[in-house]
Amino acid sequence: MKANQSDEIRLSIPNKPEYVGVARLTVAAIASRIGFDIEKIEDMKIAISEACNNAITHGCRYCDEGEYNINFVLTEKKLTISVYDKGEGCKCELEDIRKPNYNNLKEGGLGIFIIKSLMDDVEIESEKGKGMMIRMIKYLGDGI
Ligand SMILES: Nc1ncnc2c1ncn2[C@@H]1O[C@H](COP(=O)(O)OP(=O)(O)OP(=O)(O)O)[C@@H](O)[C@H]1O
Ligand SMILES: [Mg+2]
């Protein structure tokens, strides 16, 4: 890929858990194409699964849309993955996501924390009633 060039791939996925594997395979295929190592690819597969599960379980819980979307933007330096749904949205702020209390682990509430731990940059955009978008970036090499 030439410097300053970017390519975009868009995916629309039915909001059913059985298709999360498609997102995992897609991110692995795209990331290996541009030279990410296995470790970073595994990180991205876990992160995208968490984001997809959130789109399905929270985002699309009551919405009529039968699908959610993923955009992949790749450059020679990074891969940006945006997972967005048109569901109920949420008031979740990244700053509010804290380290889990390991002495009192409750079920749930770990997904966004895991995404933040595995990806280099994470942003959330959400508006009540209009859905949520989580943007996750992984850089190639060491560089940020
Ligand atoms: N796509 C979304 N639409 C609406 N709300 C969301 C969405 N994604 C996350 N949320 C809200 O943010 C909270 C935190 O999400 P997170 O993935 O960290 O935990 P969880 O989904 O509740 O549990 P876990 O991922 O561990 O099963 C959710 O409980 C939900 O209220
Ligand atoms: Mg979750």
XYZ file of N, CA and C and ligand atoms in Angstrom:
464
model
N 0.845 -1.207 0.000
C 0.000 0.000 0.000
C 0.878 1.255 0.000
N 0.487 2.244 -0.800
C 1.285 3.472 -0.883
C 1.073 4.345 0.359
N 2.081 5.170 0.627
C 1.958 6.100 1.756
C 0.742 6.992 1.544
N 0.065 7.315 2.622
C -1.112 8.196 2.619
C -2.345 7.618 1.928
N -2.239 6.399 1.447
C -3.418 5.794 0.830
C -4.229 5.092 1.907
N -5.556 5.073 1.758
C -6.340 4.258 2.679
C -7.415 3.509 1.901
N -7.714 2.316 2.336
C -8.766 1.508 1.725
C -9.830 1.246 2.775
N -11.062 1.113 2.313
C -12.157 0.887 3.255
C -12.948 -0.354 2.859
N -13.280 -1.145 3.869
C -14.103 -2.338 3.649
C -15.290 -2.242 4.586
N -16.485 -2.472 4.057
C -17.694 -2.364 4.890
C -18.427 -3.690 4.966
N -18.923 -3.946 6.164
C -19.599 -5.211 6.406
C -20.926 -4.920 7.096
N -21.963 -5.586 6.656
C -23.245 -5.479 7.326
C -23.606 -6.883 7.813
N -23.835 -7.015 9.108
C -23.991 -8.352 9.692
C -25.343 -8.491 10.391
N -26.042 -9.603 10.166
C -27.291 -9.822 10.906
C -26.995 -9.840 12.413
N -27.906 -9.267 13.189
C -27.589 -9.193 14.629
C -27.897 -10.500 15.349
N -27.191 -11.528 14.907
C -27.327 -12.853 15.508
C -25.934 -13.330 15.919
N -25.827 -13.915 17.112
C -24.506 -14.315 17.625
C -23.750 -15.254 16.688
N -24.475 -16.057 15.932
C -23.773 -17.045 15.093
C -22.943 -16.414 13.979
N -23.134 -15.100 13.736
C -22.334 -14.452 12.687
C -21.136 -13.669 13.223
N -20.951 -13.660 14.538
C -19.798 -12.926 15.086
C -18.494 -13.506 14.532
N -18.504 -14.806 14.285
C -17.325 -15.458 13.690
C -16.939 -14.871 12.341
N -17.921 -14.371 11.617
C -17.624 -13.754 10.311
C -16.780 -12.494 10.525
N -17.141 -11.722 11.553
C -16.368 -10.507 11.867
C -14.950 -10.881 12.289
N -14.830 -11.937 13.094
C -13.499 -12.376 13.557
C -12.628 -12.805 12.378
N -13.221 -13.584 11.481
C -12.454 -14.048 10.323
C -12.085 -12.886 9.407
N -13.016 -11.951 9.260
C -12.763 -10.817 8.363
C -11.622 -9.959 8.888
N -11.650 -9.648 10.200
C -10.577 -8.795 10.723
C -9.227 -9.512 10.609
N -9.241 -10.835 10.818
C -7.983 -11.582 10.713
C -7.459 -11.537 9.273
N -8.361 -11.682 8.316
C -7.944 -11.683 6.911
C -7.380 -10.313 6.514
N -8.072 -9.255 6.936
C -7.618 -7.903 6.574
C -6.281 -7.600 7.255
N -6.207 -7.921 8.551
C -5.006 -7.569 9.312
C -3.789 -8.348 8.817
N -3.969 -9.611 8.478
C -2.797 -10.368 8.026
C -2.365 -9.876 6.646
N -3.323 -9.404 5.868
C -2.987 -8.858 4.540
C -2.022 -7.677 4.655
N -2.230 -6.842 5.687
C -1.358 -5.666 5.780
C -0.196 -5.880 6.752
N 0.014 -7.124 7.176
C 1.265 -7.448 7.865
C 1.256 -7.422 9.376
N 0.080 -7.432 10.011
C 0.052 -7.519 11.477
C 0.542 -8.889 11.932
N 1.195 -8.941 13.101
C 1.628 -10.244 13.613
C 0.456 -10.946 14.319
N 0.682 -12.238 14.582
C -0.380 -13.092 15.128
C -0.943 -12.529 16.434
N -0.035 -12.013 17.284
C -0.484 -11.526 18.588
C -1.480 -10.376 18.438
N -1.134 -9.426 17.567
C -2.037 -8.279 17.367
C -3.329 -8.718 16.685
N -3.224 -9.697 15.801
C -4.439 -10.189 15.142
C -5.369 -10.827 16.182
N -4.795 -11.600 17.103
C -5.621 -12.211 18.154
C -6.274 -11.131 19.021
N -5.519 -10.088 19.346
C -6.093 -8.969 20.121
C -7.306 -8.388 19.394
N -7.140 -8.165 18.098
C -8.235 -7.542 17.331
C -9.434 -8.471 17.205
N -9.176 -9.782 17.133
C -10.294 -10.731 17.049
C -11.117 -10.710 18.337
N -10.426 -10.634 19.467
C -11.159 -10.578 20.745
C -11.926 -9.254 20.844
N -11.236 -8.155 20.495
C -11.871 -6.832 20.621
C -13.112 -6.735 19.729
N -12.989 -7.222 18.506
C -14.142 -7.099 17.595
C -15.290 -7.984 18.081
N -14.967 -9.134 18.659
C -16.036 -10.000 19.185
C -16.803 -9.291 20.293
N -16.067 -8.619 21.191
C -16.733 -7.912 22.289
C -17.629 -6.795 21.752
N -17.114 -6.065 20.747
C -17.907 -4.968 20.180
C -19.149 -5.511 19.465
N -18.998 -6.610 18.758
C -20.151 -7.209 18.066
C -21.170 -7.713 19.089
N -20.683 -8.375 20.132
C -21.610 -8.877 21.151
C -22.378 -7.728 21.796
N -21.712 -6.605 21.988
C -22.417 -5.442 22.548
C -23.470 -4.921 21.571
N -23.101 -4.853 20.291
C -24.071 -4.367 19.291
C -25.300 -5.271 19.287
N -25.077 -6.565 19.430
C -26.198 -7.515 19.383
C -27.015 -7.469 20.677
N -26.315 -7.565 21.824
C -27.066 -7.730 23.076
C -27.623 -6.420 23.614
N -26.863 -5.322 23.474
C -27.355 -4.049 24.013
C -27.959 -3.201 22.896
N -27.145 -2.959 21.853
C -27.573 -2.049 20.795
C -28.855 -2.497 20.130
N -28.869 -3.717 19.669
C -29.991 -4.177 18.842
C -31.094 -4.833 19.655
N -31.012 -4.656 20.968
C -31.964 -5.395 21.814
C -33.423 -5.112 21.430
N -33.746 -3.826 21.298
C -35.143 -3.518 20.993
C -35.326 -2.922 19.602
N -34.230 -2.856 18.817
C -34.387 -2.096 17.574
C -34.939 -2.969 16.458
N -35.508 -2.311 15.485
C -36.107 -3.040 14.362
C -35.052 -3.472 13.360
N -33.941 -2.725 13.334
C -32.874 -3.063 12.387
C -32.424 -4.498 12.638
N -32.340 -5.266 11.603
C -31.919 -6.643 11.804
C -30.427 -6.832 11.660
N -29.707 -5.707 11.659
C -28.274 -5.823 11.382
C -27.495 -4.695 12.066
N -26.199 -4.892 12.130
C -25.293 -3.817 12.539
C -24.152 -3.791 11.535
N -23.290 -2.792 11.653
C -22.286 -2.589 10.606
C -20.875 -2.498 11.163
N -19.939 -2.892 10.329
C -18.527 -2.737 10.694
C -17.796 -2.111 9.506
N -17.024 -1.068 9.787
C -16.146 -0.473 8.765
C -14.701 -0.745 9.137
N -13.941 -1.155 8.174
C -12.508 -1.341 8.368
C -11.811 -0.320 7.472
N -10.956 0.509 8.053
C -10.168 1.423 7.227
C -8.704 1.073 7.447
N -8.029 0.724 6.360
C -6.648 0.314 6.506
C -5.708 1.261 5.779
N -4.646 1.584 6.448
C -3.575 2.356 5.834
C -2.290 1.547 6.039
N -1.176 2.076 5.571
C 0.066 1.312 5.772
C 0.511 1.320 7.234
N -0.102 2.190 8.061
C 0.334 2.316 9.465
C -0.625 1.736 10.487
N -1.910 1.637 10.125
C -2.885 1.241 11.153
C -4.145 0.652 10.536
N -4.884 -0.040 11.404
C -6.207 -0.543 11.017
C -7.222 0.057 11.987
N -8.224 0.713 11.426
C -9.286 1.307 12.239
C -10.561 0.504 12.023
N -11.132 0.038 13.130
C -12.333 -0.796 13.058
C -13.457 -0.047 13.764
N -14.552 0.208 13.050
C -15.698 0.862 13.683
C -16.881 -0.085 13.651
N -17.429 -0.366 14.830
C -18.609 -1.229 14.918
C -19.761 -0.333 15.347
N -20.822 -0.280 14.546
C -21.925 0.595 14.946
C -23.281 -0.036 14.709
N -24.194 0.319 15.601
C -25.561 -0.192 15.497
C -26.508 0.994 15.573
N -27.748 0.760 15.191
C -28.744 1.833 15.259
C -29.742 1.539 16.367
N -29.242 1.028 17.451
C -30.105 0.651 18.567
C -30.367 1.792 19.518
N -30.457 1.450 20.779
C -30.896 2.434 21.775
C -29.790 3.402 22.201
N -28.531 3.067 21.859
C -27.420 3.910 22.296
C -27.190 3.752 23.787
N -26.193 4.438 24.281
C -25.985 4.349 25.730
C -25.274 5.598 26.213
N -25.281 5.761 27.521
C -24.626 6.930 28.098
C -23.206 6.573 28.515
N -22.730 5.401 28.032
C -21.436 4.946 28.538
C -20.315 5.894 28.115
N -19.519 6.286 29.088
C -18.357 7.126 28.831
C -17.125 6.278 29.050
N -16.163 6.405 28.136
C -14.954 5.588 28.286
C -14.275 5.846 29.622
N -14.344 7.106 30.077
C -13.680 7.467 31.338
C -14.293 6.717 32.515
N -15.561 6.305 32.367
C -16.234 5.619 33.476
C -15.883 4.134 33.540
N -15.253 3.642 32.476
C -14.912 2.214 32.453
C -13.674 2.004 33.311
N -13.867 1.345 34.422
C -12.747 1.165 35.347
C -12.273 -0.277 35.336
N -11.072 -0.424 35.898
C -10.540 -1.769 36.073
C -11.494 -2.582 36.920
N -11.773 -3.812 36.511
C -12.664 -4.611 37.352
C -12.049 -4.888 38.723
N -12.903 -5.026 39.712
C -12.433 -5.392 41.043
C -12.239 -6.915 41.072
N -10.985 -7.344 41.065
C -10.704 -8.775 40.935
C -11.120 -9.574 42.167
N -11.324 -8.881 43.303
C -11.764 -9.594 44.501
C -13.265 -9.827 44.495
N -13.934 -9.116 43.609
C -15.389 -9.235 43.583
C -15.855 -9.183 42.127
N -15.448 -10.196 41.376
C -15.772 -10.187 39.950
C -17.237 -10.548 39.744
N -17.941 -9.616 39.103
C -19.333 -9.910 38.778
C -19.357 -10.393 37.344
N -20.428 -11.079 37.014
C -20.558 -11.496 35.623
C -20.880 -10.263 34.785
N -20.222 -10.112 33.648
C -20.552 -9.002 32.761
C -19.795 -7.740 33.102
N -19.933 -6.755 32.196
C -19.316 -5.464 32.430
C -17.829 -5.415 32.134
N -17.337 -6.386 31.386
C -15.899 -6.425 31.111
C -15.552 -6.085 29.662
N -16.545 -6.140 28.788
C -16.264 -6.044 27.345
C -15.476 -4.809 26.944
N -15.943 -3.635 27.355
C -15.272 -2.405 26.916
C -13.909 -2.280 27.584
N -13.819 -2.760 28.821
C -12.508 -2.769 29.494
C -11.519 -3.637 28.700
N -11.964 -4.793 28.258
C -11.089 -5.688 27.471
C -10.686 -5.003 26.160
N -11.654 -4.378 25.502
C -11.359 -3.694 24.233
C -10.290 -2.614 24.459
N -10.474 -1.825 25.538
C -9.496 -0.772 25.835
C -8.111 -1.341 26.103
N -8.069 -2.507 26.741
C -6.771 -3.104 27.069
C -6.066 -3.644 25.826
N -6.844 -4.115 24.860
C -6.233 -4.799 23.716
C -5.937 -3.884 22.532
N -6.658 -2.760 22.439
C -6.478 -1.888 21.276
C -5.660 -0.659 21.671
N -5.063 0.012 20.666
C -4.210 1.164 20.966
C -5.026 2.428 21.254
N -6.106 2.615 20.522
C -6.984 3.781 20.730
C -8.427 3.316 20.641
N -9.268 3.851 21.522
C -10.690 3.490 21.475
C -11.518 4.758 21.680
N -12.546 4.914 20.856
C -13.479 6.033 21.027
C -14.893 5.497 20.953
N -15.770 6.114 21.739
C -17.182 5.736 21.672
C -18.002 6.966 21.298
N -18.914 6.792 20.368
C -19.872 7.858 20.071
C -21.251 7.270 20.215
N -22.090 7.963 20.970
C -23.421 7.410 21.160
C -24.425 8.521 21.426
N -25.606 8.325 20.895
C -26.676 9.260 21.170
C -27.893 8.433 21.537
N -28.518 8.828 22.625
C -29.670 8.050 23.096
C -30.682 7.865 21.957
N -31.056 6.632 21.712
C -32.061 6.348 20.684
C -31.519 6.265 19.274
N -30.253 6.643 19.080
C -29.728 6.636 17.713
C -28.596 5.644 17.510
N -28.297 4.907 18.549
C -27.292 3.860 18.392
C -25.929 4.247 18.937
N -25.038 3.332 18.775
C -23.700 3.522 19.332
C -22.655 3.098 18.314
N -21.518 3.791 18.360
C -20.400 3.430 17.496
C -19.144 3.341 18.354
N -18.436 2.249 18.230
C -17.148 2.140 18.921
C -16.065 2.025 17.860
N -15.081 2.937 17.976
C -13.991 2.962 16.992
C -12.708 2.496 17.679
N -12.070 1.506 17.086
C -10.894 0.886 17.717
C -9.743 0.914 16.724
N -8.579 1.345 17.197
C -7.425 1.455 16.296
C -6.283 0.579 16.785
N -5.654 -0.116 15.846
C -4.432 -0.860 16.143
C -3.359 -0.397 15.161
N -2.181 -0.078 15.720
C -1.071 0.402 14.887
C -0.142 -0.737 14.509
N 0.345 -0.702 13.306
C 1.361 -1.676 12.864
C 2.699 -1.329 13.498
N 3.505 -2.320 13.756
C 4.816 -2.066 14.343
C 4.679 -1.542 15.756
N 5.712 -0.815 16.220
C 5.646 -0.284 17.591
C 5.006 1.073 17.607
N 5.007 1.695 16.432
C 4.734 3.126 16.372
C 3.324 3.516 16.689
N 3.187 4.606 17.394
C 1.877 5.277 17.524
C 2.052 6.611 16.853
N -23.818 -1.098 21.409
C -24.295 -0.701 22.589
N -25.515 -0.107 22.675
C -26.019 0.281 23.875
N -25.373 0.137 25.052
C -24.169 -0.442 25.027
C -23.557 -0.890 23.809
N -22.339 -1.407 24.106
C -22.191 -1.302 25.449
N -23.288 -0.726 26.007
C -23.477 -0.428 27.435
O -22.205 -0.379 28.064
C -22.142 -1.318 29.126
C -20.752 -1.890 29.246
O -20.479 -2.767 28.164
P -19.454 -3.954 28.381
O -19.268 -4.680 27.098
O -18.242 -3.378 29.038
O -20.154 -4.891 29.454
P -21.393 -5.890 29.262
O -21.703 -6.035 27.811
O -22.488 -5.433 30.157
O -20.824 -7.281 29.815
P -19.813 -8.274 29.089
O -19.299 -7.595 27.849
O -18.700 -8.508 30.085
O -20.619 -9.486 28.791
C -23.245 -2.341 28.810
O -23.727 -2.984 29.963
C -24.299 -1.493 28.140
O -25.103 -0.852 29.097
Mg -20.219 -6.533 26.430
